[in-house]
Amino acid sequence: MRHTLLTVVLMLTVMPASAQFAIPRDAKLEAKVEKTLQKMTLDEKIGQMLELNLDIMGGYDANRVWQLNETMLDTLISKWKVGSILNAPGTRAATVAQWQEWIRLIQKKSMKYIGIPDIYGLDHNHGVTYTQGGTLFPQPINMAASFNTELVRTGAEITAYESRAGNCPWVYNPVVDLGRDPRWPRIWESYGEDAVVNAKMVVAQIKGYQGDDPNHIDRFHVGTSTKHYFAYGAPWTGKDRTPAYLSPQLLREKYFEPFKQAALAGTLTMMVNSGSVNGVPLHASYEYLTKWLKEDLGWDGMLVTDWADINSLYSREHVAKDKKDAIRIAINAGIDMSMDPYSVDFCILLKELVQEGKVSMTRIDDAVRRILRAKYRLGLFDEPNTGGKGYEKFGSDEFAQKSLQAAEESMVLLKNDGILPLSPNAQQSSPKILLTGPNANQMRCLLGGWSYTWQGSNAEDLAEKYNTIYEALCNKYGKDNIVLEQGVTYRERGRYYEENKPQIEQAVAAAAQVDVIVACIGENSYTESPGNLSDLWLSENQRNLVKALAKTGKPIILVLNEGRPRLIADIEPLAKAVVDILLPGNYGGDALANLLSGDANFSAKMPYTYPKEINSLNTYDYKVSEVVGTMAGAYDYDARVSLQWPFGYGLSYTTYEYSNLKVDKASFTADDVLTVTVDVKNTGSRGGKEAVLLYSSDLVASIVPDNRRLRDFTKIALEPGETKTVTFRLPAKDLAFVGADGRWTLEEGDFLLRVGRLTAPTKCRETKIWDSPNI
Ligand code: BGC
C-alpha cells in the first residue's frame, strides 16, 4: 500500500523532456517505437510485459528429446500476446540447430499474431552456457583476476556471435553484484569485490556483447541484461536471496557504481535483485528502480524481474498481500517486464489493475516503449532470426585459443618457494607427480555453475572432449609420470558439498612412488540457493587428505579450484606452492599444465580478499578503524585485519620493479584531472604480463575513510629487462565520497596515491559538495 496516488503522479515525470539520456537517442528508431505503440491494444501491451519459460511450451517425446508443442505456442502467443520467452528446456544445453528451429518458430508466431518479434533470453553467462559445442570461457571471477579488459571484451564478442548463431538475441549477463562476502554462493559470477574492477569490466563486456552502437545492434551482437540490480551480493546471512543491510555510502559509492556505468554504456536491459536492501525489496523500490536508474541517469532501457520475483513480493518478502497487490507494487515501482515463468495470471491481473486505475496507462506505455525500444535496437523487427550462414566460426579453434588464453591469464600464483615451474624436461628427468584431490579429474568443477546446465551438474558428457587436470598433466608430462589417486571424491548425485567415503590411505600409499604431490582441492559446482553453505572452511576430508600427505615429506603443490575462498589456514603452511585456479572453464586443465610446467607465465591477481579466519571477513577497502593498535595503558584495543592473501596479490615467474611514481599536481580542485605516472620494469629473466593497480587513500575525512580504494588499473606486457611507463588519468572527482548527508563530497586535505609499494602525496585545495546524485 506504499505506492498509490503519489506513485501515479510521479510516473508522469518518469522521463522529463529535459532529461539527458544515458545514451543518445535515435530519432527514427523512437518514431518507430511510437508508431508501433499507438497501434497496440491494452492486451497486446500487457502481453509484451510478460516473459514465460520455454519449458511450459513443450515436453519430452518417447526418446526423451524435448519437443516444442506448436499448439501450445499458438495459444500463448495468439491469446496472451507474450513478448518474451526464456531458458533452455530442463535447463540443459541444446544444439545450435534446435535453438534455430525453436526460436524461428517462436518468431514466426510472434510476427503472425502480434506483429512484434519475441525477445528470447538465455543465461549465456561465461560463454554459451545453453548451446552445445559452443565456447565456454572462465567464469567472470577469473576474468576479473586477469585484470585484462580487452580479453573480457573479446570473450563477450564471441559469446554474442555464438548466441546469434542459434537465433538468440539477448543474454542475462553481465553480472556485477560485487563479491564482497565470501559466503555468498554467487560471488564467482561477477568480478570480485571491487567496484572499479566491476565497473570497467562491465563496460568492456557491454561493448563486446552489443558492439559500439547500442541503438543499432547488428546480427553478430546481442542485447545485455546487466544484473542483478542492485546490492544482491551482500546478504546478511550469507545465504542467497536473503536481506542485505547496507549503508548509504556503500550503496551509492560501491554497489551502484557498476550499474551506473552499465547504464551509461547503453546496456539494453537490467535484471533486478531478488532480495531486499534495508528492508526494501528491490522489486518494490520506486526509489531505486525509477528514481536512481531511469530518472537520475536518464536510462531508457528495460527492467526485467528475476525468476518469479513479483510473486516473491507476497510469498517471500511479505510486502504484498497477494499476487495482484504484488504486480501493482512492482509495476508502479518501475518493473517493465515480469519473468513469471509458469503462468499467464500476470496478464489478467495487470489488466484489472489498469481498469481499476491502480496502474496508470502512462506507466504501461512507458514499460512497453522500453520493451519495443530494446527490440528495435536489436534489429528484431527487420531480422527476427539471424542463425544460419555467417556463423562458421561457432565453436572454432580460434575461439578456443581465446578461452585458453583467458584461463592462463586468470590463474593466481599465491605461493611459490621455488618448486614451480615443474619443468617437464626430457622424459627421463620429468618429475613423477601424484595427482590427488576431488577436483583432479572432473570437468564439472573446472567449469562451475551455469555450464551446460544450471548447476553445472550432470553435464560431463557435454564436456567430454576437453581435458581435466589429470588429462592435461598426462599430455604435458607423459602418462607414466602421473599417478592419479584422488583420496577424496565428490558424490556426483548428491548436493554439491557431499563427498564419498574418503580413501586417504590409498593416496598416502601412492605418494611413496612420486617426487611431488599436486593436490587439487576446492568445491564442486553450484549456483544460487543450492550453493548455500554453513561453514566457510574447506571440507574436513580434503584438509585431512593434505595433512596426511604432508606427513610423507613429499613436497605439496595446492591447486585451489573453487567458486569462493574456502578457508585453508591450517593446510596452507604445509604447501610449497599454491595456485588458485578459481573456475577456469573448459581449458582450465590445459592452462594449468602450461603454467605449472612453465610453458606459460602467471599474470593474474586476486579479485577478492582471501580470508584466513572465519570471523575476519574483511575486504581490501576496509575502514581504517577496522585496524586498531594497542594503546598505552591497561586496555588492549587490538583489532587486526587478518587475511590469507590480499586483494590484488599474485606472483609470477618473473619479478617487476616499480619506480618513479609521480602525480602531476601537488594540489588540485574538483575540476582537475590528475595525471599519474609510474615506471614498471621486468627485472626477472622471463617475459610476462603485469596488472598495474592505482589506489588512493583519503587521509582525513568527515566520515571514517576507507583504508584505500582502487581507482584504475591496466595490464602491460614486458620482456626481461624492459621498462614501460604507465600513465593513469584520474579525474579529481573520482576521489569524492558520499558524506553523512548522502551527498557526494570532496574535502580539502591530503591524499596519497599508491602503486605497488610506492606512494605519492597530493592535496585537495577546496571542499566541494555536489547536489546531483551522480557526478
Ligand atoms: C537467476 C538469474 C537468471 C534467471 C533466469 C534466476 O534464478 O537468479 O541470474 O538470469 O534465473 O534463468
mmCIF file of N, CA and C in Angstrom, residues 714-770:
data_model
loop_
_atom_site.group_PDB
_atom_site.id
_atom_site.type_symbol
_atom_site.label_atom_id
_atom_site.label_comp_id
_atom_site.label_asym_id
_atom_site.label_seq_id
_atom_site.Cartn_x
_atom_site.Cartn_y
_atom_site.Cartn_z
ATOM 1 N N THR A 714 45.531 -1.263 -15.275
ATOM 2 C CA THR A 714 45.795 -1.630 -16.658
ATOM 3 C C THR A 714 46.707 -2.848 -16.638
ATOM 4 N N LYS A 715 46.842 -3.516 -17.774
ATOM 5 C CA LYS A 715 47.732 -4.676 -17.808
ATOM 6 C C LYS A 715 48.716 -4.493 -18.962
ATOM 7 N N ILE A 716 49.999 -4.685 -18.656
ATOM 8 C CA ILE A 716 51.021 -4.477 -19.688
ATOM 9 C C ILE A 716 51.892 -5.729 -19.834
ATOM 10 N N ALA A 717 52.471 -5.877 -21.022
ATOM 11 C CA ALA A 717 53.399 -6.992 -21.265
ATOM 12 C C ALA A 717 54.816 -6.450 -21.242
ATOM 13 N N LEU A 718 55.728 -7.175 -20.600
ATOM 14 C CA LEU A 718 57.116 -6.709 -20.506
ATOM 15 C C LEU A 718 58.083 -7.856 -20.761
ATOM 16 N N GLU A 719 59.020 -7.619 -21.658
ATOM 17 C CA GLU A 719 60.097 -8.587 -21.873
ATOM 18 C C GLU A 719 61.132 -8.423 -20.745
ATOM 19 N N PRO A 720 62.000 -9.421 -20.526
ATOM 20 C CA PRO A 720 63.014 -9.266 -19.472
ATOM 21 C C PRO A 720 63.839 -7.995 -19.698
ATOM 22 N N GLY A 721 64.019 -7.235 -18.656
ATOM 23 C CA GLY A 721 64.819 -6.008 -18.749
ATOM 24 C C GLY A 721 64.045 -4.800 -19.260
ATOM 25 N N GLU A 722 62.861 -5.025 -19.805
ATOM 26 C CA GLU A 722 62.106 -3.922 -20.403
ATOM 27 C C GLU A 722 61.405 -3.069 -19.338
ATOM 28 N N THR A 723 61.370 -1.756 -19.601
ATOM 29 C CA THR A 723 60.651 -0.844 -18.705
ATOM 30 C C THR A 723 59.566 -0.137 -19.512
ATOM 31 N N LYS A 724 58.388 0.013 -18.920
ATOM 32 C CA LYS A 724 57.345 0.816 -19.560
ATOM 33 C C LYS A 724 56.836 1.836 -18.561
ATOM 34 N N THR A 725 56.460 3.001 -19.071
ATOM 35 C CA THR A 725 55.828 3.996 -18.199
ATOM 36 C C THR A 725 54.322 3.867 -18.360
ATOM 37 N N VAL A 726 53.651 3.687 -17.244
ATOM 38 C CA VAL A 726 52.188 3.577 -17.265
ATOM 39 C C VAL A 726 51.610 4.926 -16.848
ATOM 40 N N THR A 727 50.625 5.391 -17.603
ATOM 41 C CA THR A 727 50.001 6.679 -17.282
ATOM 42 C C THR A 727 48.524 6.475 -16.964
ATOM 43 N N PHE A 728 48.096 6.987 -15.832
ATOM 44 C CA PHE A 728 46.676 6.968 -15.474
ATOM 45 C C PHE A 728 46.161 8.404 -15.465
ATOM 46 N N ARG A 729 44.949 8.597 -15.983
ATOM 47 C CA ARG A 729 44.305 9.916 -15.853
ATOM 48 C C ARG A 729 43.178 9.781 -14.858
ATOM 49 N N LEU A 730 43.310 10.497 -13.778
ATOM 50 C CA LEU A 730 42.369 10.326 -12.667
ATOM 51 C C LEU A 730 41.603 11.622 -12.425
ATOM 52 N N PRO A 731 40.319 11.680 -12.823
ATOM 53 C CA PRO A 731 39.538 12.887 -12.532
ATOM 54 C C PRO A 731 39.449 13.070 -11.014
ATOM 55 N N ALA A 732 39.714 14.278 -10.541
ATOM 56 C CA ALA A 732 39.748 14.508 -9.091
ATOM 57 C C ALA A 732 38.414 14.149 -8.445
ATOM 58 N N LYS A 733 37.317 14.310 -9.186
ATOM 59 C CA LYS A 733 36.017 13.999 -8.578
ATOM 60 C C LYS A 733 35.883 12.505 -8.252
ATOM 61 N N ASP A 734 36.708 11.675 -8.895
ATOM 62 C CA ASP A 734 36.689 10.242 -8.551
ATOM 63 C C ASP A 734 37.149 10.007 -7.109
ATOM 64 N N LEU A 735 37.790 11.010 -6.516
ATOM 65 C CA LEU A 735 38.268 10.863 -5.133
ATOM 66 C C LEU A 735 37.199 11.263 -4.119
ATOM 67 N N ALA A 736 36.034 11.687 -4.621
ATOM 68 C CA ALA A 736 34.956 12.096 -3.703
ATOM 69 C C ALA A 736 34.333 10.872 -3.034
ATOM 70 N N PHE A 737 33.675 11.109 -1.919
ATOM 71 C CA PHE A 737 32.945 10.038 -1.236
ATOM 72 C C PHE A 737 31.537 10.543 -0.916
ATOM 73 N N VAL A 738 30.671 9.635 -0.516
ATOM 74 C CA VAL A 738 29.312 10.037 -0.145
ATOM 75 C C VAL A 738 29.322 10.386 1.348
ATOM 76 N N GLY A 739 28.986 11.599 1.633
ATOM 77 C CA GLY A 739 29.073 12.100 3.005
ATOM 78 C C GLY A 739 27.934 11.635 3.887
ATOM 79 N N ALA A 740 27.986 12.093 5.132
ATOM 80 C CA ALA A 740 26.975 11.682 6.104
ATOM 81 C C ALA A 740 25.577 12.132 5.682
ATOM 82 N N ASP A 741 25.503 13.200 4.877
ATOM 83 C CA ASP A 741 24.190 13.687 4.423
ATOM 84 C C ASP A 741 23.776 13.046 3.097
ATOM 85 N N GLY A 742 24.521 12.083 2.637
ATOM 86 C CA GLY A 742 24.157 11.364 1.407
ATOM 87 C C GLY A 742 24.624 12.066 0.150
ATOM 88 N N ARG A 743 25.355 13.178 0.278
ATOM 89 C CA ARG A 743 25.783 13.909 -0.922
ATOM 90 C C ARG A 743 27.263 13.637 -1.233
ATOM 91 N N TRP A 744 27.573 13.610 -2.529
ATOM 92 C CA TRP A 744 28.966 13.431 -2.941
ATOM 93 C C TRP A 744 29.797 14.585 -2.418
ATOM 94 N N THR A 745 30.947 14.265 -1.841
ATOM 95 C CA THR A 745 31.758 15.259 -1.146
ATOM 96 C C THR A 745 33.238 15.032 -1.456
ATOM 97 N N LEU A 746 33.903 16.116 -1.825
ATOM 98 C CA LEU A 746 35.369 16.046 -1.958
ATOM 99 C C LEU A 746 35.919 17.070 -0.979
ATOM 100 N N GLU A 747 36.706 16.609 -0.039
ATOM 101 C CA GLU A 747 37.127 17.514 1.030
ATOM 102 C C GLU A 747 38.566 17.967 0.883
ATOM 103 N N GLU A 748 38.767 19.206 1.288
ATOM 104 C CA GLU A 748 40.111 19.766 1.364
ATOM 105 C C GLU A 748 40.970 18.845 2.246
ATOM 106 N N GLY A 749 42.187 18.622 1.819
ATOM 107 C CA GLY A 749 43.057 17.804 2.673
ATOM 108 C C GLY A 749 43.979 16.905 1.871
ATOM 109 N N ASP A 750 44.707 16.074 2.596
ATOM 110 C CA ASP A 750 45.774 15.271 1.987
ATOM 111 C C ASP A 750 45.294 13.910 1.474
ATOM 112 N N PHE A 751 45.843 13.554 0.326
ATOM 113 C CA PHE A 751 45.595 12.230 -0.270
ATOM 114 C C PHE A 751 46.933 11.566 -0.565
ATOM 115 N N LEU A 752 46.913 10.250 -0.564
ATOM 116 C CA LEU A 752 48.088 9.512 -1.034
ATOM 117 C C LEU A 752 47.667 8.674 -2.222
ATOM 118 N N LEU A 753 48.442 8.743 -3.282
ATOM 119 C CA LEU A 753 48.203 7.832 -4.407
ATOM 120 C C LEU A 753 49.220 6.705 -4.265
ATOM 121 N N ARG A 754 48.771 5.491 -4.571
ATOM 122 C CA ARG A 754 49.637 4.329 -4.333
ATOM 123 C C ARG A 754 49.656 3.419 -5.561
ATOM 124 N N VAL A 755 50.852 2.989 -5.913
ATOM 125 C CA VAL A 755 51.001 1.930 -6.923
ATOM 126 C C VAL A 755 52.083 1.001 -6.396
ATOM 127 N N GLY A 756 51.809 -0.276 -6.311
ATOM 128 C CA GLY A 756 52.764 -1.185 -5.689
ATOM 129 C C GLY A 756 53.055 -0.710 -4.272
ATOM 130 N N ARG A 757 54.357 -0.636 -3.934
ATOM 131 C CA ARG A 757 54.705 -0.145 -2.586
ATOM 132 C C ARG A 757 54.976 1.357 -2.581
ATOM 133 N N LEU A 758 54.838 1.993 -3.742
ATOM 134 C CA LEU A 758 55.170 3.421 -3.825
ATOM 135 C C LEU A 758 53.970 4.279 -3.439
ATOM 136 N N THR A 759 54.264 5.454 -2.927
ATOM 137 C CA THR A 759 53.185 6.405 -2.638
ATOM 138 C C THR A 759 53.580 7.781 -3.166
ATOM 139 N N ALA A 760 52.574 8.563 -3.556
ATOM 140 C CA ALA A 760 52.814 9.945 -3.988
ATOM 141 C C ALA A 760 51.749 10.815 -3.329
ATOM 142 N N PRO A 761 52.180 11.846 -2.590
ATOM 143 C CA PRO A 761 51.195 12.697 -1.928
ATOM 144 C C PRO A 761 50.616 13.748 -2.868
ATOM 145 N N THR A 762 49.400 14.141 -2.614
ATOM 146 C CA THR A 762 48.795 15.279 -3.288
ATOM 147 C C THR A 762 47.728 15.842 -2.353
ATOM 148 N N LYS A 763 47.230 17.051 -2.688
ATOM 149 C CA LYS A 763 46.369 17.731 -1.714
ATOM 150 C C LYS A 763 45.188 18.349 -2.432
ATOM 151 N N CYS A 764 44.020 18.188 -1.855
ATOM 152 C CA CYS A 764 42.842 18.857 -2.409
ATOM 153 C C CYS A 764 42.752 20.248 -1.772
ATOM 154 N N ARG A 765 42.601 21.287 -2.636
ATOM 155 C CA ARG A 765 42.671 22.665 -2.114
ATOM 156 C C ARG A 765 41.341 23.192 -1.594
ATOM 157 N N GLU A 766 40.223 22.587 -2.046
ATOM 158 C CA GLU A 766 38.929 23.139 -1.613
ATOM 159 C C GLU A 766 37.906 22.024 -1.457
ATOM 160 N N THR A 767 36.954 22.278 -0.585
ATOM 161 C CA THR A 767 35.897 21.287 -0.369
ATOM 162 C C THR A 767 34.767 21.561 -1.350
ATOM 163 N N LYS A 768 34.274 20.494 -1.963
ATOM 164 C CA LYS A 768 33.123 20.656 -2.850
ATOM 165 C C LYS A 768 32.078 19.614 -2.496
ATOM 166 N N ILE A 769 30.815 20.052 -2.451
ATOM 167 C CA ILE A 769 29.710 19.119 -2.190
ATOM 168 C C ILE A 769 28.730 19.240 -3.353
ATOM 169 N N TRP A 770 28.383 18.117 -3.928
ATOM 170 C CA TRP A 770 27.509 18.120 -5.099
ATOM 171 C C TRP A 770 26.050 17.895 -4.674
#
